[in-house]
Short mmCIF file of C-alpha atoms and ligand atoms in Angstrom, two decimals:
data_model
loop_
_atom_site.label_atom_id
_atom_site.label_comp_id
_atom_site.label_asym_id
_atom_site.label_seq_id
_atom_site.Cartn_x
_atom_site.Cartn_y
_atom_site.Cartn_z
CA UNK A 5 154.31 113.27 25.18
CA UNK A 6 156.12 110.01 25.58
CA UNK A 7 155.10 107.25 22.74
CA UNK A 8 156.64 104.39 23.23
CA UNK A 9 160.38 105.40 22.91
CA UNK A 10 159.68 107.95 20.62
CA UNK A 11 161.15 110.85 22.08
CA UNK A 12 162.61 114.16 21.38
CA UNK A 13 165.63 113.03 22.29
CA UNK A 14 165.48 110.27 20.10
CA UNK A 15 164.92 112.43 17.07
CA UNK A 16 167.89 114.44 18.11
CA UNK A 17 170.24 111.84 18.56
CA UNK A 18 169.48 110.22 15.31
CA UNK A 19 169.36 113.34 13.32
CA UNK A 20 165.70 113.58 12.79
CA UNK A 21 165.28 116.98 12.71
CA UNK A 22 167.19 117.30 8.85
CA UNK A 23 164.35 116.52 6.88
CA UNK A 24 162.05 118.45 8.95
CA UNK A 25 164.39 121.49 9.29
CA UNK A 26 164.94 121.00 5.55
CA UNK A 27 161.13 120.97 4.79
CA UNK A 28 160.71 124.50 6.19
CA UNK A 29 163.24 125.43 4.70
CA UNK A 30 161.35 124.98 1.63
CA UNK A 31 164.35 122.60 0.22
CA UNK A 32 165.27 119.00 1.18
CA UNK A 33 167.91 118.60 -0.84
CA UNK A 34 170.56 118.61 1.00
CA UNK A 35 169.64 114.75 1.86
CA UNK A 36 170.98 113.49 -0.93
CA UNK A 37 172.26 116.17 -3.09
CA UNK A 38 170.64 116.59 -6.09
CA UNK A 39 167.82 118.71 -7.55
CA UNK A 40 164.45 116.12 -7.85
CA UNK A 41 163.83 115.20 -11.16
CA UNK A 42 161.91 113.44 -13.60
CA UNK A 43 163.12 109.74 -14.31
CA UNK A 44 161.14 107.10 -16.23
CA UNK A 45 160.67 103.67 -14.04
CA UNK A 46 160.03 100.00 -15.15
CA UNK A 47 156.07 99.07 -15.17
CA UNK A 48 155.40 98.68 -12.01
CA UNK A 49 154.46 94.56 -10.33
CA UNK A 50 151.25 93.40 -10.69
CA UNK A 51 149.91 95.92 -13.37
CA UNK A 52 146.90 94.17 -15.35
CA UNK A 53 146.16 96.26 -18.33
CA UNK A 54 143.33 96.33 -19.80
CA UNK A 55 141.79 93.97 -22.70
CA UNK A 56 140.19 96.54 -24.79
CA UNK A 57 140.81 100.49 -24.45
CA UNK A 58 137.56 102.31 -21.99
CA UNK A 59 135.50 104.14 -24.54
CA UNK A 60 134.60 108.03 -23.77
CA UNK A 61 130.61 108.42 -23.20
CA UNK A 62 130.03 111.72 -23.99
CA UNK A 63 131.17 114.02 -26.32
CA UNK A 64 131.66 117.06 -23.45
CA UNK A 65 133.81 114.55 -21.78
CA UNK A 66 136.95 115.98 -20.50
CA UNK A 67 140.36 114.50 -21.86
CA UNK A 68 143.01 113.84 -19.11
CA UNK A 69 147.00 113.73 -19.78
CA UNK A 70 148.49 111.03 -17.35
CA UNK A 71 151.59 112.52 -15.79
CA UNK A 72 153.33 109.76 -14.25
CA UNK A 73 152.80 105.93 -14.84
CA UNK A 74 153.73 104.60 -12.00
CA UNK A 75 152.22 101.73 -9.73
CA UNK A 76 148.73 104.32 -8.43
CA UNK A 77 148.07 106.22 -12.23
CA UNK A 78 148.53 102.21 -13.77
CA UNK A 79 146.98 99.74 -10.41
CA UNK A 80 144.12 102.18 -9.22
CA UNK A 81 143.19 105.05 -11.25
CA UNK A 82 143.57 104.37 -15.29
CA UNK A 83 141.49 101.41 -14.61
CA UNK A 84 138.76 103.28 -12.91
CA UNK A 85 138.27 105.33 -15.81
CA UNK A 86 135.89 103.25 -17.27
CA UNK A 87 133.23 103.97 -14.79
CA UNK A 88 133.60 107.56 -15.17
CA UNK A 89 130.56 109.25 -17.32
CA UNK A 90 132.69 112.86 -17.92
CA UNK A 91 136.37 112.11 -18.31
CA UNK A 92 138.41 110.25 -20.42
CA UNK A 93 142.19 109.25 -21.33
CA UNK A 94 143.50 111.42 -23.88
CA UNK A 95 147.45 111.48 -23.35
CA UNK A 96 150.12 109.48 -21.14
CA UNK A 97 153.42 111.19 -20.22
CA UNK A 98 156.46 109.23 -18.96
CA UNK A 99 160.38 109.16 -19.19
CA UNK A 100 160.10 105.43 -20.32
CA UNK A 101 159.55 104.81 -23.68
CA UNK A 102 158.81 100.90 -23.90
CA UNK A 103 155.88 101.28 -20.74
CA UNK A 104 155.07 104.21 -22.86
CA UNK A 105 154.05 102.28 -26.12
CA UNK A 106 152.99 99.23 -24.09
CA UNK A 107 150.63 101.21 -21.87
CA UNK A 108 149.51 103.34 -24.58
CA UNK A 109 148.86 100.35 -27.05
CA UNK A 110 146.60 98.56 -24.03
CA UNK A 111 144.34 101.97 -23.43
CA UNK A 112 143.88 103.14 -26.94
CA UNK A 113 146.28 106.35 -26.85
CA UNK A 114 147.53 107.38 -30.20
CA UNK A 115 150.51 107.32 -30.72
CA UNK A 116 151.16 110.90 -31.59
CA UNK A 117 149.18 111.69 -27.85
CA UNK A 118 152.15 109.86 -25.39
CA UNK A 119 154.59 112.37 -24.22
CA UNK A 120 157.66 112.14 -23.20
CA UNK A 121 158.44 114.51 -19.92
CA UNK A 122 161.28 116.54 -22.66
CA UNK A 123 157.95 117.07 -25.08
CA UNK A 124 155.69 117.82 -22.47
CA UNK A 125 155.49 121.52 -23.01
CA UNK A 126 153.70 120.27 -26.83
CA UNK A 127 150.72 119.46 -24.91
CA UNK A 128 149.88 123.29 -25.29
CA UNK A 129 148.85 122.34 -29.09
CA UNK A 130 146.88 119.41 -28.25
CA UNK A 131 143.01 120.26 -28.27
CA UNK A 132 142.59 116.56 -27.59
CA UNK A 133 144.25 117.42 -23.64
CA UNK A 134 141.82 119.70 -21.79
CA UNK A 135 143.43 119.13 -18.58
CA UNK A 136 146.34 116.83 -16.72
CA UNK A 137 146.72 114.31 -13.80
CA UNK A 138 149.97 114.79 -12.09
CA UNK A 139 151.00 111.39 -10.57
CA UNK A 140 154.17 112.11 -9.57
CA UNK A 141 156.45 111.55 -6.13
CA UNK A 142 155.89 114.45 -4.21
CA UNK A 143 158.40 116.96 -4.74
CA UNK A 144 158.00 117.10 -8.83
CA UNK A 145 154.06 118.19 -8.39
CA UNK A 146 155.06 121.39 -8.18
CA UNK A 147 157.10 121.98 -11.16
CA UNK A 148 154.86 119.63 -13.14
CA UNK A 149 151.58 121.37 -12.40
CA UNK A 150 153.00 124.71 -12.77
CA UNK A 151 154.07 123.48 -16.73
CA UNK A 152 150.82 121.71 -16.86
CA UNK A 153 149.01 125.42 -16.46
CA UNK A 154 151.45 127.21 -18.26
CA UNK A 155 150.42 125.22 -21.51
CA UNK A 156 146.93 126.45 -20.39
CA UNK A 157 145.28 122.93 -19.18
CA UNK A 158 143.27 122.16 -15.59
CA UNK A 159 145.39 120.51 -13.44
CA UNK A 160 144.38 117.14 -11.40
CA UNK A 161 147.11 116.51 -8.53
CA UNK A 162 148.01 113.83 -6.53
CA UNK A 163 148.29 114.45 -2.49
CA UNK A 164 150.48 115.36 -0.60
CA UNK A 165 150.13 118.93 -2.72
CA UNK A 166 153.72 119.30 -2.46
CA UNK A 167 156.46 119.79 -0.01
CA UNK A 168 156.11 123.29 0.99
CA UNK A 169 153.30 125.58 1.74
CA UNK A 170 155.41 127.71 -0.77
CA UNK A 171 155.24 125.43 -3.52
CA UNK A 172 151.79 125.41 -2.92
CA UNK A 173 151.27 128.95 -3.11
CA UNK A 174 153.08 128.92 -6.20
CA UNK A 175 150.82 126.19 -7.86
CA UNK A 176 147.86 128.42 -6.71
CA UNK A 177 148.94 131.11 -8.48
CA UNK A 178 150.01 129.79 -11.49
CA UNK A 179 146.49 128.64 -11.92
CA UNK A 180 144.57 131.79 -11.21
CA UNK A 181 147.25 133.40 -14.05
CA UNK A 182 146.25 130.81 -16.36
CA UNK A 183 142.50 130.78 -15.39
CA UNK A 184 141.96 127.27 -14.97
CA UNK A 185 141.08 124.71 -12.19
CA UNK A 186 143.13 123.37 -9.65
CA UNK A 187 141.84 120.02 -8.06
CA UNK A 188 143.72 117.74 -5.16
CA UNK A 189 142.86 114.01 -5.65
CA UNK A 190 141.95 113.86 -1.95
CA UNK A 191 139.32 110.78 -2.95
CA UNK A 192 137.83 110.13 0.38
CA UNK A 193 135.86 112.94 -0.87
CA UNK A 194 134.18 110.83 -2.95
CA UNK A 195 134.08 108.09 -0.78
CA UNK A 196 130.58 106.72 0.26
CA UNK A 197 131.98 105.92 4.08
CA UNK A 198 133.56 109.09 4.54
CA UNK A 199 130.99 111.11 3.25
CA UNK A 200 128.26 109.25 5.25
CA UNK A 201 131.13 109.81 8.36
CA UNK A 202 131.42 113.22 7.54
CA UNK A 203 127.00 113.55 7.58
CA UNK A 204 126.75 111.92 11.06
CA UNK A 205 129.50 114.02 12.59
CA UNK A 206 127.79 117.05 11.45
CA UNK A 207 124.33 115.87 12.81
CA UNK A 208 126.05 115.12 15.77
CA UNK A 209 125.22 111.69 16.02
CA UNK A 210 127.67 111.12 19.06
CA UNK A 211 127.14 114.38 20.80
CA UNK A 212 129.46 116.82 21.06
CA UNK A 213 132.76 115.98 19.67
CA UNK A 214 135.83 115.73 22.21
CA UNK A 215 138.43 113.26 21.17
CA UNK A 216 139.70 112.06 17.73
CA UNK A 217 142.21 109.43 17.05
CA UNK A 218 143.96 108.72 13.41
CA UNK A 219 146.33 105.74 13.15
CA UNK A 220 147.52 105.18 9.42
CA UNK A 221 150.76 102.79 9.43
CA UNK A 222 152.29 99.68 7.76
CA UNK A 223 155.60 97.92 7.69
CA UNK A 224 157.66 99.06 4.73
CA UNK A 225 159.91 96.34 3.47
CA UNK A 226 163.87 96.73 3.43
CA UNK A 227 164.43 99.07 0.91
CA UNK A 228 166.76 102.46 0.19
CA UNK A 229 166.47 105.90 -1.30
CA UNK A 230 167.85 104.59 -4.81
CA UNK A 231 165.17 101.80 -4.84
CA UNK A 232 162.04 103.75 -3.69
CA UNK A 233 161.40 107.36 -3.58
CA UNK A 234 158.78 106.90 -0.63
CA UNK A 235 161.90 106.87 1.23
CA UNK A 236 164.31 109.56 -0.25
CA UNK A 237 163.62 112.70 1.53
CA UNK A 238 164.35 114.78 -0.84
CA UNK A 239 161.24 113.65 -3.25
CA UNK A 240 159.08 112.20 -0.06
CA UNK A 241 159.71 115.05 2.11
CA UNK A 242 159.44 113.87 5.75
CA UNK A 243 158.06 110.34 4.82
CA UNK A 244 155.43 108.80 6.32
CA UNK A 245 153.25 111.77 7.60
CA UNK A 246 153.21 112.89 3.81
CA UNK A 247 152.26 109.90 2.15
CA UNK A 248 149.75 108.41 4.65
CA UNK A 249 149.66 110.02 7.58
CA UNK A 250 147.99 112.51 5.68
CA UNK A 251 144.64 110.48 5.14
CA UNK A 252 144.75 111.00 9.27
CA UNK A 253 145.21 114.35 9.07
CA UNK A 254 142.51 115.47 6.56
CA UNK A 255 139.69 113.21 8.81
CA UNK A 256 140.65 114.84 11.71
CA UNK A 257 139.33 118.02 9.83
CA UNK A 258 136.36 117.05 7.85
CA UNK A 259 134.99 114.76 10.68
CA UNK A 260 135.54 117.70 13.04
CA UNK A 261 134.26 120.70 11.12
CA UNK A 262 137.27 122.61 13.04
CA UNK A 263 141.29 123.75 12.37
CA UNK A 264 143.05 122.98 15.20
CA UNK A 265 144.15 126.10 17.07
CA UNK A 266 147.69 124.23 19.11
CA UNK A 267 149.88 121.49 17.58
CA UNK A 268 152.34 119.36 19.37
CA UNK A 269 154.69 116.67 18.18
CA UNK A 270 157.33 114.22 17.63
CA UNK A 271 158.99 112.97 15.29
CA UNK A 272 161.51 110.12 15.19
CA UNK A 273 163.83 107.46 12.78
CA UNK A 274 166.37 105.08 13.99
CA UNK A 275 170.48 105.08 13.41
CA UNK A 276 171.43 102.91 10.59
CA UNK A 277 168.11 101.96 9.17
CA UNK A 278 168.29 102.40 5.33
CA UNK A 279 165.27 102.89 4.93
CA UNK A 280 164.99 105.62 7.58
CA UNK A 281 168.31 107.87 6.22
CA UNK A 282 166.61 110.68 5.47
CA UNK A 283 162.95 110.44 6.07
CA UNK A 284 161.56 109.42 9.50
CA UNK A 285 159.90 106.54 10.92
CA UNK A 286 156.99 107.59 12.93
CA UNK A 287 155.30 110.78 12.99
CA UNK A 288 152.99 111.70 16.07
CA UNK A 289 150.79 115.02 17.02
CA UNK A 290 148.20 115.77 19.25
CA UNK A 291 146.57 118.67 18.26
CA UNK A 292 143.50 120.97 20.06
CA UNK A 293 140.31 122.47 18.51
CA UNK A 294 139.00 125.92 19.74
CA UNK A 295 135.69 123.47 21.10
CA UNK A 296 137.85 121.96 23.75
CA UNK A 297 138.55 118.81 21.50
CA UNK A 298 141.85 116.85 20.90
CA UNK A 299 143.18 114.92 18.56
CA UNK A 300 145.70 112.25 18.38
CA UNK A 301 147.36 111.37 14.91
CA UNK A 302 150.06 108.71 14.37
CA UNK A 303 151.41 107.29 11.24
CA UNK A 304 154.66 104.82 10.55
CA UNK A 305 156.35 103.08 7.88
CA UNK A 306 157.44 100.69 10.73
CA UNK A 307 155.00 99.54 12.14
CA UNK A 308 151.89 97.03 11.79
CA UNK A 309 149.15 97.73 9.52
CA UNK A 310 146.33 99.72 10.46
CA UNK A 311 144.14 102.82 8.72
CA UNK A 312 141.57 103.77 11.12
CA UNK A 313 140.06 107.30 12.41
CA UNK A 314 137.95 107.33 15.69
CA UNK A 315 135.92 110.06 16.90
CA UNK A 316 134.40 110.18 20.69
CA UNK A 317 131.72 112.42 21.64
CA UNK A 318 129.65 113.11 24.24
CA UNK A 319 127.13 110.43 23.52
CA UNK A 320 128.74 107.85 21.27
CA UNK A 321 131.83 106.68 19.41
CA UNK A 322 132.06 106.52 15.59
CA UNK A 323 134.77 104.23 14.50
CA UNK A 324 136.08 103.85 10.74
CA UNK A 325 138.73 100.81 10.29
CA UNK A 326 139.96 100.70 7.80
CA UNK A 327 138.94 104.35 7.13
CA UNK A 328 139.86 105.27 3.90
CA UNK A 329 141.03 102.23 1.79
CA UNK A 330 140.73 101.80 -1.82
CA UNK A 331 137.75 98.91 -0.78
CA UNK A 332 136.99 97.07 2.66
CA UNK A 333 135.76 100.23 4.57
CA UNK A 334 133.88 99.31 7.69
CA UNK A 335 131.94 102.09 10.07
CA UNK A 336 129.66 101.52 12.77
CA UNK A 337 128.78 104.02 15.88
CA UNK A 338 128.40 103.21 19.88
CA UNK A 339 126.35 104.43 21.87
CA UNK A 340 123.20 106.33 21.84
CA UNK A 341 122.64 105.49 18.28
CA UNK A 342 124.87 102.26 17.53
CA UNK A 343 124.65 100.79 14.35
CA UNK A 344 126.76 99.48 11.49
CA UNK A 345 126.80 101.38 8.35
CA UNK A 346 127.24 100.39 4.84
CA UNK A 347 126.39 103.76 2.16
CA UNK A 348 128.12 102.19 -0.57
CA UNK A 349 130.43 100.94 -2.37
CA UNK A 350 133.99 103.00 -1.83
CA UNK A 351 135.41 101.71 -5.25
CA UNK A 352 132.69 104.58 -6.71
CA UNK A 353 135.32 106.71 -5.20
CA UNK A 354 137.90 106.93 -8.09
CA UNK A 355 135.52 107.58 -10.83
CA UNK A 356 133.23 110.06 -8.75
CA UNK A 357 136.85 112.34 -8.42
CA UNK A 358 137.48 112.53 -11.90
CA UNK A 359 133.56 113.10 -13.03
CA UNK A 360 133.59 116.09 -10.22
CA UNK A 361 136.84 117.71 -11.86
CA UNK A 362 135.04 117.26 -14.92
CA UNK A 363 131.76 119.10 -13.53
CA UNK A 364 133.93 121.94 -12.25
CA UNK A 365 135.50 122.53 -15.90
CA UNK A 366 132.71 121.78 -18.32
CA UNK A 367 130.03 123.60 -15.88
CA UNK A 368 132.13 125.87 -13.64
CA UNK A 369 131.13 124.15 -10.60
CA UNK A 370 133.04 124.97 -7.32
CA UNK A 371 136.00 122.20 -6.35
CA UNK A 372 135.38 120.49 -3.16
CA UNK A 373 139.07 119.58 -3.16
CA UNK A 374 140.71 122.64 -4.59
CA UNK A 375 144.68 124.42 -4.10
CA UNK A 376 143.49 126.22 -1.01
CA UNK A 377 142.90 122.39 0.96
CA UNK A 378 146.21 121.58 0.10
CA UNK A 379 147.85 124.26 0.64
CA UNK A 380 146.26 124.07 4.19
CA UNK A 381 146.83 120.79 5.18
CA UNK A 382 150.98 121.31 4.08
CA UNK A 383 151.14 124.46 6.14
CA UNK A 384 149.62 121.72 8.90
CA UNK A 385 152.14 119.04 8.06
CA UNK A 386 155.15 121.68 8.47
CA UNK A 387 153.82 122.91 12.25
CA UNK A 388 154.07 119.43 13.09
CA UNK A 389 157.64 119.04 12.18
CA UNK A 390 158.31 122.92 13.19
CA UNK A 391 156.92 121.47 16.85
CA UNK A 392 158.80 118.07 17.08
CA UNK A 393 162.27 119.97 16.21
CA UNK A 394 161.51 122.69 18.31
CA UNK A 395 160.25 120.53 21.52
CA UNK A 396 156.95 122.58 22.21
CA UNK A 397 153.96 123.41 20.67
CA UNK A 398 152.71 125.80 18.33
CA UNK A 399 149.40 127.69 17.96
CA UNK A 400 148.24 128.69 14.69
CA UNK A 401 145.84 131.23 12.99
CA UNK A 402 142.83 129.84 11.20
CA UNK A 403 144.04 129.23 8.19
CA UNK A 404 147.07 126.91 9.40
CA UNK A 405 149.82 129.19 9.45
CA UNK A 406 151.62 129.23 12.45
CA UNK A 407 151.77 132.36 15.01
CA UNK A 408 155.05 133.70 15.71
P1 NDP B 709 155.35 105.09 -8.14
O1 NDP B 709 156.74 105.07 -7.65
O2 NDP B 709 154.66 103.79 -8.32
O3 NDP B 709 155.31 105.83 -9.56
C1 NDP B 709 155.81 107.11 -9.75
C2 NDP B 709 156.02 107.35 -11.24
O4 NDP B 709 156.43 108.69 -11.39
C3 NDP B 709 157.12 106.49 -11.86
O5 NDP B 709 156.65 105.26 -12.33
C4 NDP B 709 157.59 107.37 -13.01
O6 NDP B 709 156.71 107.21 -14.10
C5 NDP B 709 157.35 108.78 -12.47
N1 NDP B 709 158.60 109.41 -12.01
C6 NDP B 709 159.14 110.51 -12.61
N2 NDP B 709 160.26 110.87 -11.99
C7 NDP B 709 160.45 110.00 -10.97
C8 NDP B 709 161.47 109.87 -9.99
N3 NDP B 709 162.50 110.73 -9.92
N4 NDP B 709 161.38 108.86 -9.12
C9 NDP B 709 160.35 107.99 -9.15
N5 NDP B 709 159.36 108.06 -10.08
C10 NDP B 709 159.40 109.06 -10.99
O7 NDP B 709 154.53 106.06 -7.19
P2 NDP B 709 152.97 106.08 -6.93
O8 NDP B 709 152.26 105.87 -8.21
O9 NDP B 709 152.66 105.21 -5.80
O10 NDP B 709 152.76 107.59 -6.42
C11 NDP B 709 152.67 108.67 -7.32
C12 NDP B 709 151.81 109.78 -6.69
O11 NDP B 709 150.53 109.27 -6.39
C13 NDP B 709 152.36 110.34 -5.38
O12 NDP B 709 152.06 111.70 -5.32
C14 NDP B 709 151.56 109.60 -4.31
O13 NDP B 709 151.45 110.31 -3.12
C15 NDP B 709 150.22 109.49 -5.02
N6 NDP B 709 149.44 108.35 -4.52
C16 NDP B 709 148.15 108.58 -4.18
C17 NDP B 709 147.37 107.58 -3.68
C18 NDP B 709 145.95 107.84 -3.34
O14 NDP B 709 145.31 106.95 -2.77
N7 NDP B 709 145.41 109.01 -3.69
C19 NDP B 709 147.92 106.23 -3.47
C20 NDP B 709 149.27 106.07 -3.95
C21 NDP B 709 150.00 107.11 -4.44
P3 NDP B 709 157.26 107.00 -15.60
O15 NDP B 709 158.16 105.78 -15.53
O16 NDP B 709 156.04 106.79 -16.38
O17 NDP B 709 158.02 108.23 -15.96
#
């Protein structure tokens, strides 16, 4: 598979096999030597907090702990929490005291319910916390969700589920010991496009599926590891097939109903880029489906913006760009039934996640996002690197391990 000059022997030359040979190695440390831990950040740009603290609506709903203010928990989510019916904010937890005061003081938290990551094991005592959000980089999920269950709460956690499929495991298990819910803030879920996409596809409304294509990339800005952990492998993992990449990866499943069975792939990052040291650049992988289908997925921090996912049957095309944005979705289908669709608005998408973890804990419903999705899709993420390092493709069993 040549992509335009990303080769294998381009990720040789430049090293790009580390953080992929690290990731299976269930440690990506050695990138920059230190064990990944907690650090309180300034508030992020941009942040508009709100006027008047969201009110809870009912008195089932379910408190959340905010692990994590960073630019998503403070730009996208906290925000949305006023439109959900089941789920409130009942704690924030960060390593920086001022955002800490400034953020609680805007969204009503008391003052004796904002955590510092050294006190978060108190959170065991608070009946006011029913259950945490972990919005953490990457590799701390882990670690933090783990804690989160051991002081007996539900856990809410951000994707990618964390670096390893043994991490993962580890999470999983942790919860089942403490008996409570595990949910992975996969919101497209939620999302009225992608569940309307997800519908069609399994009406088969453009025939039999046969090829898929998944682009999610942008430009990333000059930056380095000590600026922005998006690009410090050992909290990021790989890079860009983690953070975005993954949005790709997860609509090549749900809008084909299958696992793939073969995965090939590359993987590359330029000499002397600081923003490439220890993550890569691009990530590409074709991948096939026991039906005969194939599937393309690329995603880059280097290259122009684009989020799109494009199915091709046997009687039409359905194609989503942009796919799975936080607003601006646009879908349509060619062919045999070709039409624009418009099922909703996506911004319903935030507050329908948090009002479904809510179901699943006040009513024991089942989690349509739970541990065992992400632990699948990260056992999916580390056959594509385990294929671009070892220059061939790998087959896997059903449930995304690979064969040996
Ligand atoms: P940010 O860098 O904006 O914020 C991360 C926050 O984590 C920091 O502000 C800090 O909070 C805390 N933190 C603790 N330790 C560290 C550390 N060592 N380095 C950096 N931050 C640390 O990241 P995002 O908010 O963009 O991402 C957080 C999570 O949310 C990730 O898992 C990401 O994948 C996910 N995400 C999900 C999206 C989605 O659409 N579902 C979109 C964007 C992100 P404090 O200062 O309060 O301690």
């Amino acid at each position: 598979m040549a992509n335009d000059g990303i080769t294998r022997r381009g990720l040789i030359q430049a090293g790009g096999g580390i953080a992929a040979t690290a990731a299976l190695a269930g440690s990506t440390l050695a990138q920059t030597g230190g064990a990944p831990r907690v650090e309180g950040k300034p508030l992020p740009g941009g942040v508009k907090l709100p006027a008047s603290p969201p009110q809870r609506k009912r008195p089932d709903s379910v408190g959340i702990a905010i692990v994590g203010l960073g630019g998503y928990a403070l730009n996208q989510m906290m925000p949305r929490f006023k439109n959900a019916e089941r789920a409130h904010i009942a704690a924030i937890v960060s390593g920086n005291p001022a955002k800490l005061k400034q953020v609680g003081d805007a969204y009503g938290v008391p003052a004796d319910a904002r955590y510092s990551y050294d006190r978060f094991d108190a959170i065991a005592r608070d009946r006011r916390i029913d259950a945490v959000y972990v919005v953490l980089p990457t590799a701390l999920h882990a670690d933090w969700v783990v804690r989160a269950f051991a002081a007996g709460k539900h856990v809410l956690c951000e994707k990618p589920m964390a670096l390893t499929s043994a991490d993962c495991e580890r999470m999983i298990a942790a919860g089942r010991r403490a008996n409570c819910k595990l949910m992975l803030a996969y919101r497209s879920h939620f999302e009225p496009f992608n569940l309307e996409a997800m519908r069609l596809m399994k009406e088969k409304a453009v025939g039999t599926i046969r090829l898929l294509r998944t682009e999610q990339s942008y430009r990333m800005g000059p930056t380095t590891a000590a600026e922005n952990w998006r690009v410090d492998g050992t909290l990021a993992g790989g890079g860009p097939l983690e953070d975005y990449g993954i949005y790709g990866l997860q609509s090549a499943l749900y809008l084909t109903g299958e696992m793939p069975e073969r995965i090939s792939a590359e993987a590359f990052r330029p000499a002397g880029d600081p923003r490439f040291a220890s993550i890569f650049a691009h990530v590409s992988s074709q991948w096939k489906f026991p039906s005969g289908a194939v599937a393309q997925l690329v995603t880059s921090y280097d290259s122009a913006g684009i989020n799109m996912a494009e199915v091709r049957g046997t009687e039409g095309a359905l194609i989503m760009d942009p796919a799975t944005s936080y607003a601006g979705q646009k879908m349509r289908i060619e062919g045999r039934n070709a039409r624009e669709f418009n099922p909703g608005d996506p911004d319903v998408q935030f507050a329908r996640q948090l009002d479904h973890f809510a179901d699943a804990i006040r009513d024991n419903k089942p989690i349509r996002t739970g541990g065992d999705m992400g632990l699948r899709d990260i056992r999916l993420i580390e056959a594509i690197y385990a294929s671009a390092k070892a220059g061939r493709s790998v087959n896997l069993n059903p449930d995304g391990t690979m064969r040996r």
